[in-house]
GROMACS .gro file of C-alpha atoms in nm:
model
  125
    1MET     CA    1   6.573   4.690  -0.834
    2SER     CA    2   6.627   4.985  -0.605
    3GLN     CA    3   6.812   5.279  -0.745
    4ILE     CA    4   6.840   5.462  -0.425
    5SER     CA    5   7.070   5.337  -0.131
    6ILE     CA    6   7.067   5.517   0.191
    7VAL     CA    7   7.379   5.469   0.383
    8ILE     CA    8   7.401   5.536   0.759
    9PHE     CA    9   7.765   5.608   0.878
   10ASN     CA   10   7.705   5.833   1.184
   11ASP     CA   11   7.766   5.706   1.542
   12PRO     CA   12   7.484   5.714   1.801
   13LYS     CA   13   7.735   5.763   2.057
   14SER     CA   14   7.853   6.101   1.913
   15PRO     CA   15   7.789   6.384   2.170
   16GLY     CA   16   7.527   6.652   2.100
   17ASP     CA   17   7.228   6.643   1.870
   18GLU     CA   18   7.380   6.601   1.525
   19SER     CA   19   7.379   6.222   1.521
   20LEU     CA   20   7.027   6.205   1.633
   21GLY     CA   21   6.934   6.464   1.356
   22ARG     CA   22   7.099   6.253   1.110
   23ILE     CA   23   6.936   5.934   1.194
   24PHE     CA   24   6.610   6.114   1.182
   25ASN     CA   25   6.674   6.267   0.845
   26ALA     CA   26   6.777   5.927   0.691
   27LEU     CA   27   6.450   5.765   0.831
   28VAL     CA   28   6.228   6.053   0.729
   29LEU     CA   29   6.380   6.020   0.390
   30ALA     CA   30   6.315   5.652   0.378
   31ALA     CA   31   5.959   5.695   0.509
   32ASP     CA   32   5.889   5.960   0.246
   33LEU     CA   33   6.022   5.731  -0.026
   34LYS     CA   34   5.803   5.458   0.108
   35THR     CA   35   5.507   5.671   0.116
   36GLN     CA   36   5.564   5.774  -0.245
   37ARG     CA   37   5.607   5.409  -0.323
   38GLN     CA   38   5.968   5.449  -0.439
   39ASP     CA   39   6.199   5.151  -0.427
   40PHE     CA   40   6.497   5.203  -0.180
   41GLU     CA   41   6.733   5.017   0.052
   42ILE     CA   42   6.922   5.112   0.373
   43TYR     CA   43   7.270   5.005   0.476
   44PHE     CA   44   7.443   5.047   0.799
   45GLN     CA   45   7.812   5.109   0.776
   46GLY     CA   46   8.109   5.205   1.030
   47ALA     CA   47   7.991   5.326   1.351
   48GLY     CA   48   7.636   5.352   1.200
   49THR     CA   49   7.597   4.980   1.278
   50ARG     CA   50   7.557   5.074   1.640
   51TRP     CA   51   7.229   5.223   1.553
   52ILE     CA   52   7.040   4.895   1.528
   53ALA     CA   53   7.021   4.823   1.906
   54ALA     CA   54   6.917   5.187   1.970
   55LEU     CA   55   6.650   5.206   1.708
   56GLU     CA   56   6.512   4.863   1.826
   57ASP     CA   57   6.434   5.032   2.165
   58SER     CA   58   6.082   5.108   2.170
   59ASN     CA   59   6.160   5.405   2.377
   60HIS     CA   60   6.374   5.572   2.124
   61PRO     CA   61   6.229   5.876   1.951
   62ALA     CA   62   6.307   5.740   1.620
   63HIS     CA   63   6.189   5.387   1.688
   64GLU     CA   64   5.849   5.418   1.501
   65LEU     CA   65   6.017   5.559   1.188
   66TYR     CA   66   6.267   5.281   1.193
   67THR     CA   67   5.994   5.011   1.247
   68LEU     CA   68   5.820   5.177   0.932
   69VAL     CA   69   6.113   5.128   0.705
   70LYS     CA   70   6.286   4.819   0.867
   71THR     CA   71   6.179   4.592   0.574
   72ASN     CA   72   6.385   4.803   0.336
   73ILE     CA   73   6.708   4.749   0.542
   74THR     CA   74   6.951   4.546   0.327
   75GLY     CA   75   7.195   4.493   0.608
   76ALA     CA   76   7.487   4.612   0.791
   77SER     CA   77   7.872   4.578   0.710
   78LYS     CA   78   7.998   4.267   0.897
   79ALA     CA   79   8.350   4.414   0.934
   80CYS     CA   80   8.217   4.747   1.074
   81ALA     CA   81   7.971   4.585   1.311
   82THR     CA   82   8.262   4.372   1.435
   83VAL     CA   83   8.496   4.669   1.483
   84PHE     CA   84   8.225   4.879   1.640
   85ASN     CA   85   8.117   4.596   1.878
   86ALA     CA   86   7.765   4.592   1.724
   87LYS     CA   87   7.784   4.250   1.547
   88GLU     CA   88   7.586   4.075   1.830
   89ASP     CA   89   7.292   4.331   1.831
   90VAL     CA   90   7.273   4.317   1.451
   91GLU     CA   91   7.245   3.961   1.456
   92LYS     CA   92   7.001   3.967   1.760
   93TYR     CA   93   6.765   4.191   1.564
   94GLY     CA   94   6.769   3.998   1.255
   95ILE     CA   95   6.966   4.237   1.019
   96ASN     CA   96   7.172   4.084   0.758
   97LEU     CA   97   7.549   4.111   0.788
   98ILE     CA   98   7.692   4.193   0.476
   99ASP     CA   99   8.062   4.065   0.361
  100GLN     CA  100   8.085   4.134  -0.011
  101PHE     CA  101   8.410   4.320   0.002
  102GLN     CA  102   8.713   4.182   0.198
  103ILE     CA  103   8.894   4.427   0.407
  104PRO     CA  104   9.241   4.306   0.497
  105SER     CA  105   9.255   4.188   0.857
  106LEU     CA  106   8.904   4.288   0.933
  107GLY     CA  107   8.673   4.065   0.711
  108GLY     CA  108   8.386   4.156   0.476
  109ALA     CA  109   8.189   4.465   0.435
  110THR     CA  110   7.943   4.616   0.212
  111SER     CA  111   8.077   4.693  -0.150
  112LEU     CA  112   7.949   5.050  -0.192
  113ALA     CA  113   8.162   5.063  -0.501
  114SER     CA  114   7.929   4.778  -0.645
  115LEU     CA  115   7.629   4.985  -0.557
  116LEU     CA  116   7.788   5.289  -0.756
  117ILE     CA  117   7.886   5.063  -1.058
  118GLN     CA  118   7.518   4.939  -1.063
  119GLY     CA  119   7.417   5.299  -1.120
  120LYS     CA  120   7.264   5.354  -0.772
  121THR     CA  121   7.242   5.689  -0.604
  122LEU     CA  122   7.415   5.677  -0.255
  123ILE     CA  123   7.254   5.914   0.005
  124THR     CA  124   7.467   5.914   0.322
  125PHE     CA  125   7.399   6.029   0.671
   0.00000   0.00000   0.00000
């Protein structure tokens, strides 16, 4: 079982370079962990659910890193993907929609509390 959970919150639609820098850092960490044969998982939360469509584009500068670690993606928050209009893309690219924790009037989301209770280290971008 993975003890490291990488959680991507940042919005690819944010202006400037910070969002691109964050996704690169998240994917570089994931690639480094993979190279070192460490077990990890990746979650997309909030506006971060929008990254799926962007990273699936073969012209995106982080596409190759994304492809390298895609098998480590556990999923994306269903409620977040719905709120941020990314649900269709998440489904289109075969990423699991997670609905463990029910948010009133929004539906299910990833239970980050459960990950912490399981003793996992959350690294957020």
